[in-house]
Structures are given as C-alpha cells and as structure tokens.
PDB file of C-alpha atoms in Angstrom:
ATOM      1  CA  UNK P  27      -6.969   1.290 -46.892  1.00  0.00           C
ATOM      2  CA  UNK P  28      -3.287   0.043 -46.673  1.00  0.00           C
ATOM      3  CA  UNK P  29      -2.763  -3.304 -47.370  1.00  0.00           C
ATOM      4  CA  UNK P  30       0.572  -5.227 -45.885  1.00  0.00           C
ATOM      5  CA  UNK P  31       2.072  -8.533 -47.444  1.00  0.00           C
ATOM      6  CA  UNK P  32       2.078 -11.616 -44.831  1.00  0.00           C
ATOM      7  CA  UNK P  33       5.891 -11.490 -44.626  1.00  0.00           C
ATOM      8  CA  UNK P  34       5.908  -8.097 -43.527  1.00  0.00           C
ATOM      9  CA  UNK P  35       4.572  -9.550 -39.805  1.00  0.00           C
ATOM     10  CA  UNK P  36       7.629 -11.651 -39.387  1.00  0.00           C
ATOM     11  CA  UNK P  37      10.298  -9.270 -37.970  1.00  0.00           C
ATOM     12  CA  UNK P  38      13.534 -10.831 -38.778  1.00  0.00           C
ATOM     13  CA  UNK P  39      14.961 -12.591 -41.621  1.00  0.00           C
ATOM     14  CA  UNK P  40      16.681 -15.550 -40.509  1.00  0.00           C
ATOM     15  CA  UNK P  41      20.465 -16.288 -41.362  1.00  0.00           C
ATOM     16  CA  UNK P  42      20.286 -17.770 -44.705  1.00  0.00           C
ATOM     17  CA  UNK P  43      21.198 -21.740 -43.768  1.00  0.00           C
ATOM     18  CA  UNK P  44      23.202 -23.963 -46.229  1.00  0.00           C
ATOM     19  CA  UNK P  45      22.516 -27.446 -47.231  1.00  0.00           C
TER      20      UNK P  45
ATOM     21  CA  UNK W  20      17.829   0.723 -30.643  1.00  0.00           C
ATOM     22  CA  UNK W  21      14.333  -1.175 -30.195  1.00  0.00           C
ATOM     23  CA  UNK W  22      12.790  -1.885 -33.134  1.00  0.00           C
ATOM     24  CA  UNK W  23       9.434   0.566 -33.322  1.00  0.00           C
ATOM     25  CA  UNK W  24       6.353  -1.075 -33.635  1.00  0.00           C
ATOM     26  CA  UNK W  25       4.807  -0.802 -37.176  1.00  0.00           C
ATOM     27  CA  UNK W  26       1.016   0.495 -38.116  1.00  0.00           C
ATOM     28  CA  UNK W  27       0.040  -3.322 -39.645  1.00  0.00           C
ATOM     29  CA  UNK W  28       0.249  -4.605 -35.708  1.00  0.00           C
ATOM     30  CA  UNK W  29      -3.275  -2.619 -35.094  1.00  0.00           C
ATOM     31  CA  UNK W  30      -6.012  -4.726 -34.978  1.00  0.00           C
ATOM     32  CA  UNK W  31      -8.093  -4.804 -38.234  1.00  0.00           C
ATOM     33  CA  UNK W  32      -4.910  -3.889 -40.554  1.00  0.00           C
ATOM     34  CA  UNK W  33      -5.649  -5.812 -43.606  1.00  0.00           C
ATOM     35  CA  UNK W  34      -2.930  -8.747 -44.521  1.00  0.00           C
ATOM     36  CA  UNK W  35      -2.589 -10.134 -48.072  1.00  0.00           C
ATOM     37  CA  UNK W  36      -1.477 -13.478 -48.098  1.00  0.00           C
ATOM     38  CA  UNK W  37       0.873 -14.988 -51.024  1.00  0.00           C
ATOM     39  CA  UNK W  38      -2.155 -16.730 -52.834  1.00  0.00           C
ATOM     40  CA  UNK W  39      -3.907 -12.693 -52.742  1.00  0.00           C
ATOM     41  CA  UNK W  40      -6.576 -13.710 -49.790  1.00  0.00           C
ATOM     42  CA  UNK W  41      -6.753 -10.691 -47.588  1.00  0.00           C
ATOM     43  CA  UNK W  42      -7.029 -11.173 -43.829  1.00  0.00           C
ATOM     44  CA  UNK W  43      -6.973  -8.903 -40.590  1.00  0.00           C
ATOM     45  CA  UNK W  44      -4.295  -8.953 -38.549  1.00  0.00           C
ATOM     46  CA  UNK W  45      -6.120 -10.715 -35.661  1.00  0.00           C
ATOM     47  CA  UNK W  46      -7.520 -13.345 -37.773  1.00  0.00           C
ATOM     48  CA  UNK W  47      -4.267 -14.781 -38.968  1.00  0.00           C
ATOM     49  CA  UNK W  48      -3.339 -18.702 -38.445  1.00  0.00           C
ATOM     50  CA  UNK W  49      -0.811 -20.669 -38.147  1.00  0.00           C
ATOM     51  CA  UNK W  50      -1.664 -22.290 -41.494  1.00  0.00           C
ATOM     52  CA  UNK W  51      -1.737 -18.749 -43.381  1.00  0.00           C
ATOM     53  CA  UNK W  52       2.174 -18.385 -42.469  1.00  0.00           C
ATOM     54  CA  UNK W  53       2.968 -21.779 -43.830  1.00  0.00           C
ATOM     55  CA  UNK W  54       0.813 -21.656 -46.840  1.00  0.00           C
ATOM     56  CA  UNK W  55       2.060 -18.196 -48.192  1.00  0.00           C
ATOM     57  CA  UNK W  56       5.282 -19.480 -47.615  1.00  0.00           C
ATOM     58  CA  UNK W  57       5.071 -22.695 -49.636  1.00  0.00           C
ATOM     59  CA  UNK W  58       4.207 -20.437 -52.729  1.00  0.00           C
ATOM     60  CA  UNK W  59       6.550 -18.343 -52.265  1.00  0.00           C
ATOM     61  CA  UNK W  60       9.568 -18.436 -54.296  1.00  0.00           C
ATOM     62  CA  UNK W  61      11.827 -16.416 -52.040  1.00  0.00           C
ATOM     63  CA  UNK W  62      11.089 -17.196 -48.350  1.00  0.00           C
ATOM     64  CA  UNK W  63      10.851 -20.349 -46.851  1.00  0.00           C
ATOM     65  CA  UNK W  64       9.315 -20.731 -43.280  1.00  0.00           C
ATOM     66  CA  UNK W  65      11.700 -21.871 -40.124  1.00  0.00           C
ATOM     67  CA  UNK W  66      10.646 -21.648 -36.440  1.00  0.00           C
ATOM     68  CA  UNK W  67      12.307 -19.688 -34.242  1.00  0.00           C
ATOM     69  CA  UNK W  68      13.063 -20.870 -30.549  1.00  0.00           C
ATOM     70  CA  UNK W  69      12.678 -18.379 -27.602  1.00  0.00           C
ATOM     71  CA  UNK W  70      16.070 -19.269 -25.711  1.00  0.00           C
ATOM     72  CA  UNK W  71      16.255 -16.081 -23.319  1.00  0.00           C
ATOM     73  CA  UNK W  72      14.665 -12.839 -23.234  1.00  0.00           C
ATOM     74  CA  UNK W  73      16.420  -9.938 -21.129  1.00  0.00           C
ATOM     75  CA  UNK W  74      16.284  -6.038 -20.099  1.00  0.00           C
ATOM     76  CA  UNK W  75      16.844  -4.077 -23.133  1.00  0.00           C
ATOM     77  CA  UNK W  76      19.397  -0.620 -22.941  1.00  0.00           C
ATOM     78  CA  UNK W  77      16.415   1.419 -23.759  1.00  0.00           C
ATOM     79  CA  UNK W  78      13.134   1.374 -20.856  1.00  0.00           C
ATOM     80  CA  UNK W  79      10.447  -0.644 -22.386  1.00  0.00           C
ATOM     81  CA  UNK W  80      13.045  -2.518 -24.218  1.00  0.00           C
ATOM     82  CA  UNK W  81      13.550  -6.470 -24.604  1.00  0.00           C
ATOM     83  CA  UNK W  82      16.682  -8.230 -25.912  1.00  0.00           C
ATOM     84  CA  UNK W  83      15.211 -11.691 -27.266  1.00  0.00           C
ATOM     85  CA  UNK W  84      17.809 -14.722 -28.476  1.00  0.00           C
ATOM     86  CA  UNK W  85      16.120 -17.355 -30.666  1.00  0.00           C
ATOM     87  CA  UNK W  86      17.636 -20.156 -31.553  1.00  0.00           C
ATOM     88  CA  UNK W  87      16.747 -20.714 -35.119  1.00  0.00           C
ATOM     89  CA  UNK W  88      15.724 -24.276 -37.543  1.00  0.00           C
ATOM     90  CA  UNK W  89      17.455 -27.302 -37.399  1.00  0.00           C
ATOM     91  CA  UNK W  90      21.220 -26.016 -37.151  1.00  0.00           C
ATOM     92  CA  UNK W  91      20.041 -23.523 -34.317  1.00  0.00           C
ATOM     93  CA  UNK W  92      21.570 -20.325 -35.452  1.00  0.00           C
ATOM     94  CA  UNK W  93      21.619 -17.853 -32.694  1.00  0.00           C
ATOM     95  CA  UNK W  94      19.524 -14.838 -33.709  1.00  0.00           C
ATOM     96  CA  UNK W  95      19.127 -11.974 -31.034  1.00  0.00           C
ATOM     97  CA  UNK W  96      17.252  -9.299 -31.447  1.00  0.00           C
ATOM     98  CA  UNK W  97      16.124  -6.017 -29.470  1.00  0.00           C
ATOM     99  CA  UNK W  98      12.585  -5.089 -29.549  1.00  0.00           C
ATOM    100  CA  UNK W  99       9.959  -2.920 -27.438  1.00  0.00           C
ATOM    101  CA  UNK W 100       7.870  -4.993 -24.897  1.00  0.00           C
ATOM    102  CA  UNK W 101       5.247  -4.761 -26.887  1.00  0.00           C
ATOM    103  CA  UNK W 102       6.070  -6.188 -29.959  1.00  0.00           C
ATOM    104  CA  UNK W 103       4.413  -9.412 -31.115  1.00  0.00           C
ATOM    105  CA  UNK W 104       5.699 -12.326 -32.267  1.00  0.00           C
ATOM    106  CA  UNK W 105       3.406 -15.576 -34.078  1.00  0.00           C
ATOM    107  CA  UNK W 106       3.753 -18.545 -31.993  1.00  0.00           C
ATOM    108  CA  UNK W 107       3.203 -21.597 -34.189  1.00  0.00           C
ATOM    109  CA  UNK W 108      -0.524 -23.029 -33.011  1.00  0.00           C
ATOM    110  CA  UNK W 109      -1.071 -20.456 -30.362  1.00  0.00           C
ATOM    111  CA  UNK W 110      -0.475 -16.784 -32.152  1.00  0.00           C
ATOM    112  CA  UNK W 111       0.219 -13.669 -31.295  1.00  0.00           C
ATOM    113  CA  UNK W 112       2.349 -13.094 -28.401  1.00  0.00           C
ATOM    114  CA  UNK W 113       4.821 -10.894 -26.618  1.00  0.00           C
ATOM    115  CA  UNK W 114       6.321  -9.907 -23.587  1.00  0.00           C
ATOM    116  CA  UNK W 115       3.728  -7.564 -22.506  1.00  0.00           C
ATOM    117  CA  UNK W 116       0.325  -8.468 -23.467  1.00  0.00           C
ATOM    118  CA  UNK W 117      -1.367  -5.856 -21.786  1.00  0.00           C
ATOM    119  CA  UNK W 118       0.697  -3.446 -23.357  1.00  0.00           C
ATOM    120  CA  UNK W 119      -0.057  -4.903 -26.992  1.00  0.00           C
ATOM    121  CA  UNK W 120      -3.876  -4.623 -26.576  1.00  0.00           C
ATOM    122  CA  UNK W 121      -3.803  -1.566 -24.789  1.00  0.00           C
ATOM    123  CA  UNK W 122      -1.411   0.216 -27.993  1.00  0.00           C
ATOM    124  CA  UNK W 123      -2.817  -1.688 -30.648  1.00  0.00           C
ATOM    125  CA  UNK W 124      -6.038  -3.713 -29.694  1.00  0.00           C
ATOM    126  CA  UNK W 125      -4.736  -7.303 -31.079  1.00  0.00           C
ATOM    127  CA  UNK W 126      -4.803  -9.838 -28.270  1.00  0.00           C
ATOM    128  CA  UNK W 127      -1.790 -11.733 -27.083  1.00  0.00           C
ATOM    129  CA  UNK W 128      -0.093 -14.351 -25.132  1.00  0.00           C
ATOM    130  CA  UNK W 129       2.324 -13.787 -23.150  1.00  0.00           C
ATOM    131  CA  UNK W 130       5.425 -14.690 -24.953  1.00  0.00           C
ATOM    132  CA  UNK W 131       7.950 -17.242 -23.032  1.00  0.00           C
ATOM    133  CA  UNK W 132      11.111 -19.088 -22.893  1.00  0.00           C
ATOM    134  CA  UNK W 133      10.622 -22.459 -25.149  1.00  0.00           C
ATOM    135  CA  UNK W 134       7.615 -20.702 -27.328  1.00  0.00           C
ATOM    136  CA  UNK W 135       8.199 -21.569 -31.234  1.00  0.00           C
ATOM    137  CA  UNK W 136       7.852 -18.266 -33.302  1.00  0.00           C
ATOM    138  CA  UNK W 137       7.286 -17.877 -37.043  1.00  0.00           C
ATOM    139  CA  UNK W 138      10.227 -16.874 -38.657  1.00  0.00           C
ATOM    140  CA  UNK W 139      11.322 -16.714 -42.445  1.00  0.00           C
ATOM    141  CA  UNK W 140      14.586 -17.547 -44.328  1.00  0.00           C
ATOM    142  CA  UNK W 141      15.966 -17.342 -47.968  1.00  0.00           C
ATOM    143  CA  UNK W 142      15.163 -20.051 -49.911  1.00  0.00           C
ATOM    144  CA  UNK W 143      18.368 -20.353 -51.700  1.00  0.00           C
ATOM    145  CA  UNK W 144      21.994 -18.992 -51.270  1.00  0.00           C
ATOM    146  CA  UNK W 145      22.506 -16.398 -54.090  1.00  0.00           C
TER     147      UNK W 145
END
C-alpha cells in the first residue's frame, strides 16, 4: 500500500516570504 | 494546463504525518497540518485566502487567486473543479463537491470566496 507524506496534500508552495 | 488530480485524493489513501502517525485521507484535521508542520524543519504552515475563483482555459478547469500570510502575496493557480483544498477548521473542499466524491469518494465543502486554505512555505531563505 502506498503511503504519501502530509505535505504532499498541499498543492502549492507558497512564495518564500522575508522577514 | 490544470493541475491533474493525484491518486492520494481517494478516500482511504494512507497519509504519514511528520511525527510517522499514519492517517487516511478523510480523517485528516486541521491540527495534523499544523502539527507536522511545527516539526518540520523545512516547511512552515501559512493560510491561504480564497480572493476569486474563475473559468479556467481548459472545460472543467478553475483559475483560483489566494492571497497568501500576513504580506498577502498573490498566488493564482489553475486547477480541475475537482480538486480539493484543506480549509482550516472545516476540511476538505473544492469547487465541485459532487464531482470530488463522485471521482474519488472523500467528502467536501464547497470551496468559496473568503475560505482559509492550508498552504505551506519555506522556512528560511536559502
């Protein structure tokens, strides 16, 4: 049985946001 | 082009969270998305505004503009109907629900305009 990792549901990667 | 929906959507795909629990899809919480991500050392959890959502180009194709964390980056992306998104303290949602349960069995919301989605960001600037 395939197993997925969490972040896999999320479907974008946000644009990295600077301090 | 739309992005496909993946296999791990279908109800009962098993999910392993950061601290190695395994959960089905349709069992995940609002809580599992935040705790994975405050052990993880790479993403970082931001929520992700629903501003608009439009036609797609292709049939059976959404274009969806989030407005994303604190600085509100826009963020627009193009995805099938179908496609669900985690809204924080309600869960799985998209713009067609019956579609999403008919294709894939998981139960949905419908997803609207001011709904806060899950979304992920680098922790750090590299």
């Amino acid at each position: 049985v395939p197993v997925f990792p969490w972040h896999s549901l999320v479907p974008f990667l946000a644009p990295t946001q600077s301090d | 082009s739309p992005v496909a929906l993946p296999p791990f959507f279908m109800r009962g795909s098993i999910i392993q969270l950061a601290d190695g629990e395994l959960k089905r899809v349709e069992d995940l919480k609002t809580e599992d998305f935040i705790q994975s991500a405050e052990i993880s050392s790479e993403l970082k959890i931001d929520s992700s505004t629903v501003e608009r959502i439009d036609c797609g180009q292709s049939p059976n194709a959404v274009l969806i503009q989030f407005s994303v964390g604190e600085l509100k980056a826009q963020v627009c992306v193009e995805v099938l109907v179908e496609y669900p998104f985690f809204v924080f303290g309600q869960g799985w949602s998209s713009c067609c629900p019956d579609r999403t349960t008919q294709l894939f069995e998981l139960s949905c919301a419908k997803l609207c305009v001011g709904d806060v989605c899950v979304s992920l960001t680098l922790r750090s600037l590299r």
